[in-house]
mmCIF file of C-alpha atoms in Angstrom:
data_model
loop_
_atom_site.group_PDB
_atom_site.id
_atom_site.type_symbol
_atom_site.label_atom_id
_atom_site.label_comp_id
_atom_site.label_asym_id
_atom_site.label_seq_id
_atom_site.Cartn_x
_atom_site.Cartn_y
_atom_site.Cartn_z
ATOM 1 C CA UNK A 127 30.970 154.053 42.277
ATOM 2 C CA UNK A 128 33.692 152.897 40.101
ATOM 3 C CA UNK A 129 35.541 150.252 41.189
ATOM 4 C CA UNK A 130 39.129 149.493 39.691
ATOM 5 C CA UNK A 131 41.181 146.157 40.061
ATOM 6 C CA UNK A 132 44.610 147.879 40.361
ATOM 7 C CA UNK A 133 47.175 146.614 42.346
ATOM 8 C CA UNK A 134 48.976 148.785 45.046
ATOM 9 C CA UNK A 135 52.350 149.040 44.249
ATOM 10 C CA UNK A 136 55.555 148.087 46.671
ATOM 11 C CA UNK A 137 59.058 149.326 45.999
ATOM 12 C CA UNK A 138 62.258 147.392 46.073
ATOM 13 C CA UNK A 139 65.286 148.891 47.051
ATOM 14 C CA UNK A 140 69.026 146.888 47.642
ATOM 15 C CA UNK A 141 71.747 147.813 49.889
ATOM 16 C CA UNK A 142 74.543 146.772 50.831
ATOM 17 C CA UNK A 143 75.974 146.023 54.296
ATOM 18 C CA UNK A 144 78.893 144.133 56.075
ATOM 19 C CA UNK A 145 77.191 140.579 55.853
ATOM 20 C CA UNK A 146 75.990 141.037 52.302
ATOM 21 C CA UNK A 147 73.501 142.605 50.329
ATOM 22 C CA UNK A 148 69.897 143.419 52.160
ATOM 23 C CA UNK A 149 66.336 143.539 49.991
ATOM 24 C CA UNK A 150 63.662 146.043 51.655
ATOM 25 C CA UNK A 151 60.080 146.122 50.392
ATOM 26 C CA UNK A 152 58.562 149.015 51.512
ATOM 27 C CA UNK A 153 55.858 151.813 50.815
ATOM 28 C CA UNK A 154 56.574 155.372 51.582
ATOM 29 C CA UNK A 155 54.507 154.569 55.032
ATOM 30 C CA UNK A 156 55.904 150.903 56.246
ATOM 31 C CA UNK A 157 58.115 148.539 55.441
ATOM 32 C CA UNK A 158 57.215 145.095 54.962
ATOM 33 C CA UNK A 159 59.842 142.972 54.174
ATOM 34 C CA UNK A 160 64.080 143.117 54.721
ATOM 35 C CA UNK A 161 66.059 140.228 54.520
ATOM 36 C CA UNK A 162 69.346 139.344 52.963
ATOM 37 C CA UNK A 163 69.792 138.628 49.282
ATOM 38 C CA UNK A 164 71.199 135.232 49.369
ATOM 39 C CA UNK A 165 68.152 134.638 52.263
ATOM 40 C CA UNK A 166 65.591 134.291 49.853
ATOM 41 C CA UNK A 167 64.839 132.350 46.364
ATOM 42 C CA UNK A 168 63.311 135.574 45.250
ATOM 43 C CA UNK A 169 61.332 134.706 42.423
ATOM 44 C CA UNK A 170 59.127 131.881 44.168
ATOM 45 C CA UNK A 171 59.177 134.286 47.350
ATOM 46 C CA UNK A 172 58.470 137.595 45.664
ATOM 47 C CA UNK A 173 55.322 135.938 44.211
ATOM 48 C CA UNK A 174 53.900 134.342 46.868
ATOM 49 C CA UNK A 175 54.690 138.118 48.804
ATOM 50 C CA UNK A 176 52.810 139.785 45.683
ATOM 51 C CA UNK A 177 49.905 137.620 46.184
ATOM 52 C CA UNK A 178 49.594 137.674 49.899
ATOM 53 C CA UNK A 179 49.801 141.345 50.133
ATOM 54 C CA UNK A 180 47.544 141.594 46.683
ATOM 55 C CA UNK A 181 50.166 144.248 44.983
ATOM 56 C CA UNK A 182 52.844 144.768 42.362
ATOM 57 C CA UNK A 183 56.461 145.365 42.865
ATOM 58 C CA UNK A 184 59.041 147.749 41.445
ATOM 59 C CA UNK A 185 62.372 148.405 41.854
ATOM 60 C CA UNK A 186 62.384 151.876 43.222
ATOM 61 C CA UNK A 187 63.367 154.039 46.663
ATOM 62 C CA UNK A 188 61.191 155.099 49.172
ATOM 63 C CA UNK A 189 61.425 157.547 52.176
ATOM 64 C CA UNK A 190 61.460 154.676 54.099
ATOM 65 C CA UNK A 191 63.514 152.402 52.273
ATOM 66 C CA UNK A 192 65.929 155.136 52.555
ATOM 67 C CA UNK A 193 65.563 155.083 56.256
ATOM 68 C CA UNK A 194 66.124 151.152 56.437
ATOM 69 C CA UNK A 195 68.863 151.498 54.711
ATOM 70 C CA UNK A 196 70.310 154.631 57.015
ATOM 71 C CA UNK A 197 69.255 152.728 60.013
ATOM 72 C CA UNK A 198 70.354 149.474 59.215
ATOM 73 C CA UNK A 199 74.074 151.269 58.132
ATOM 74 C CA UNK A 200 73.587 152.911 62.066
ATOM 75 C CA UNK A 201 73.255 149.240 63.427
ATOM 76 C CA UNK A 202 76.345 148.027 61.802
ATOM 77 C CA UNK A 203 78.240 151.020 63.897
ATOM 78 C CA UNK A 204 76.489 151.075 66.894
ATOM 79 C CA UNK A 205 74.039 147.265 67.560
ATOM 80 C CA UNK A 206 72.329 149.237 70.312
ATOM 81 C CA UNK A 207 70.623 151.602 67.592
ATOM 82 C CA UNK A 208 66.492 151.976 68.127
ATOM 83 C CA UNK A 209 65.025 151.282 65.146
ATOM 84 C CA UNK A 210 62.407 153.991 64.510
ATOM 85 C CA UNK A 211 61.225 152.166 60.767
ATOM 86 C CA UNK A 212 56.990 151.293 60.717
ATOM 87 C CA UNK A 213 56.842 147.977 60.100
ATOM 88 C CA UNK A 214 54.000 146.379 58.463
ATOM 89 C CA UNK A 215 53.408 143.166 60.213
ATOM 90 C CA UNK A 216 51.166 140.099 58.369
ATOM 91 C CA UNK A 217 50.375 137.160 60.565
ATOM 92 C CA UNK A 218 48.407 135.634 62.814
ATOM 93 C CA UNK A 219 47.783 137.704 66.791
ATOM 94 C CA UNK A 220 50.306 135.086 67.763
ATOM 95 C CA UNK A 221 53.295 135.411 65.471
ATOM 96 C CA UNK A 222 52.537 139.511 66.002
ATOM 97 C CA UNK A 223 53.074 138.375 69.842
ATOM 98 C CA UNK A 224 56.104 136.482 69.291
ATOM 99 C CA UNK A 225 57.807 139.050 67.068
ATOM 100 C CA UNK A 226 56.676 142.205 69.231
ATOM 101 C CA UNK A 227 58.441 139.668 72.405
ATOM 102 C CA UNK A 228 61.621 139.641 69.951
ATOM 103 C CA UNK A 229 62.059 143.588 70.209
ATOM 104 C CA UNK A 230 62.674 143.612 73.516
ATOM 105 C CA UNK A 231 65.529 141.326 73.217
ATOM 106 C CA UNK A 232 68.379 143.808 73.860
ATOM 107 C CA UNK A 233 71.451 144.401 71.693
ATOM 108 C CA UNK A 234 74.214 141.782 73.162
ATOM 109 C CA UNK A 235 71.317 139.556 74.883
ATOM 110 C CA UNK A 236 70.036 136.286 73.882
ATOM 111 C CA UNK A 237 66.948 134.145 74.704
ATOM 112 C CA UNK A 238 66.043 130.421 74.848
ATOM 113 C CA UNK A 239 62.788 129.507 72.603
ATOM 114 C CA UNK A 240 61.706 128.385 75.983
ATOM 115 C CA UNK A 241 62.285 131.510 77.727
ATOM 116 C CA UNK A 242 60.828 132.798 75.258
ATOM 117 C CA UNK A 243 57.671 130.668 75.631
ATOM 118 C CA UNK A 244 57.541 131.280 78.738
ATOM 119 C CA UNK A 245 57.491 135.449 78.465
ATOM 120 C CA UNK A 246 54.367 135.491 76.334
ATOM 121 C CA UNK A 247 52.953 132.661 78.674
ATOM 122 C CA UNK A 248 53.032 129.677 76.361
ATOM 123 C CA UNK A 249 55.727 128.131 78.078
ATOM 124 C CA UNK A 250 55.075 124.371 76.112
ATOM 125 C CA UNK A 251 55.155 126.212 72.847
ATOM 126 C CA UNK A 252 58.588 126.853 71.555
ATOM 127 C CA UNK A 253 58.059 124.674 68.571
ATOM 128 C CA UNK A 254 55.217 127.159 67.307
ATOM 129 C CA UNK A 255 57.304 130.316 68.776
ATOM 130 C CA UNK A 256 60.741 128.592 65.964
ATOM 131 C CA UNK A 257 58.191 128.470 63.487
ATOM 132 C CA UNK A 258 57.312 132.083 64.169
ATOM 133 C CA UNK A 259 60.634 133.247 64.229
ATOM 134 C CA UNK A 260 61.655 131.484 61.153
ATOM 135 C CA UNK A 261 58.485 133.293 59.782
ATOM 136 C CA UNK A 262 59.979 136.479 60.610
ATOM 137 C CA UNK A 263 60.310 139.075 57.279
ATOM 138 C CA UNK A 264 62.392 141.878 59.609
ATOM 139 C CA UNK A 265 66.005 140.852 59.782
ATOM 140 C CA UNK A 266 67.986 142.381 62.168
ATOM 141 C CA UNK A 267 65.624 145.061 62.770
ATOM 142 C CA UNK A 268 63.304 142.195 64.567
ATOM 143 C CA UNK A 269 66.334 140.275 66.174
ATOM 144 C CA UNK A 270 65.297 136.832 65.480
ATOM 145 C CA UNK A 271 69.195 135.834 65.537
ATOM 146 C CA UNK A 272 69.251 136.407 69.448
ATOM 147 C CA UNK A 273 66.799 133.856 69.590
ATOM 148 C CA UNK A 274 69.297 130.856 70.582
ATOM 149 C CA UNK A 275 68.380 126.685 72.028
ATOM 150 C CA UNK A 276 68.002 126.240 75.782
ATOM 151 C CA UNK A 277 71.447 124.063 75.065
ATOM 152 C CA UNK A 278 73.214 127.143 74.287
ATOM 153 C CA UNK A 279 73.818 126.569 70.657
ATOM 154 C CA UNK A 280 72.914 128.768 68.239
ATOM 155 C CA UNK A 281 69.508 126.965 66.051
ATOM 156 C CA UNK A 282 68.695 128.000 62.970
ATOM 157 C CA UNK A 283 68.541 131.594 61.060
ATOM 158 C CA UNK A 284 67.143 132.219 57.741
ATOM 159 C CA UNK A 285 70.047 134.443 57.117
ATOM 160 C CA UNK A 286 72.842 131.520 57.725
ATOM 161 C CA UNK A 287 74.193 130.114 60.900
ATOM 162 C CA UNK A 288 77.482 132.291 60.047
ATOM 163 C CA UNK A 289 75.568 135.055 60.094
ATOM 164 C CA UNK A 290 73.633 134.779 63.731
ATOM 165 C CA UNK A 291 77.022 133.786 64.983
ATOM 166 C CA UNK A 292 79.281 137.325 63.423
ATOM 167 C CA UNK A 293 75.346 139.180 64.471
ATOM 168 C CA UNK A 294 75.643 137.670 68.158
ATOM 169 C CA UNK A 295 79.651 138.018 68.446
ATOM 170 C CA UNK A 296 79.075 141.299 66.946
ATOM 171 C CA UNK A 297 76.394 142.604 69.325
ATOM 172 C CA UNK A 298 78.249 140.736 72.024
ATOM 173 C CA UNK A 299 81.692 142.911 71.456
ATOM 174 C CA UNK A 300 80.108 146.298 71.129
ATOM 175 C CA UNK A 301 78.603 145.510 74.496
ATOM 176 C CA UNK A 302 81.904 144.854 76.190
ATOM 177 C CA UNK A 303 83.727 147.534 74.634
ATOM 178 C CA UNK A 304 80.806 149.920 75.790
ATOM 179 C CA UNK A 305 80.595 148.595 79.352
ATOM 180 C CA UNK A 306 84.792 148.895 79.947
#
């Protein structure tokens, strides 16, 4: 059997949206990466990302960067959108637990690290569940930003703190105007 060393090949696509410009890496099957632009040092993190998932990138669209990009556009008119994207996830059973526990934050919601913790039933974890979080490649679409400190203040976000704070007030608003 011949065997070849070729790479597969992910596509980059850009788009833009209220809070700035958004990156998705994505096959025509999953997508595997969306953050912001100014998120990332993208050289350093595009290479590690090419050597951890063993491929090449290219700027191109895909059918489903096409539907990030329509879905993520949705979310910035309605933040109670269900996002129907794949996602490729790549990490460990536990970060796939602690992201998979971040979907089912609702739109307008948040949740302490603790809380958190203590939903997937690791309730002395929450420094291991804010390394997960910061770990997740999904923005918005995986809403690490409603992810807040048992304080009440906000934490971190990879995105910005300005950012989780217009998401949150954002989210927060839509709910209120729905619910009058």
């Amino acid at each position: 059997m011949l065997r070849t060393n070729k790479k597969k090949i992910l596509y980059i696509n850009n788009f833009e949206t209220p809070l700035g410009e958004m990156i998705s890496i994505t096959d025509n099957n999953y997508l595997f990466f969306l953050k912001f632009r100014n998120q990332i040092n993208e050289i350093p993190k595009f290479k590690k990302f090419e050597q951890g998932f063993q491929t090449t990138l290219k700027q191109a669209t895909t059918k489903i960067s096409l539907l990030v990009e329509k879905e993520i556009k949705e979310y910035f008119i309605n933040p109670k959108k269900i996002f129907t994207i794949p996602i490729f996830y790549q990490g460990s059973e536990f970060q796939i637990q602690v992201w998979n526990q971040l979907l089912l934050i609702k739109s307008g919601m948040t949740l302490s690290y603790q809380e958190l913790g203590l939903k997937i039933k690791k309730p002395n974890a929450q420094r291991a569940i804010g390394n997960c979080v910061g770990a997740n490649h999904f923005t918005i679409i995986v809403p690490c930003h409603r992810v807040i400190r048992s304080n009440g203040q906000l934490g971190g976000y990879n995105g910005g703190i300005e950012r989780k704070r217009w998401l949150l007030d954002y989210e927060k608003s839509k709910e209120d105007i729905l619910q009058d």
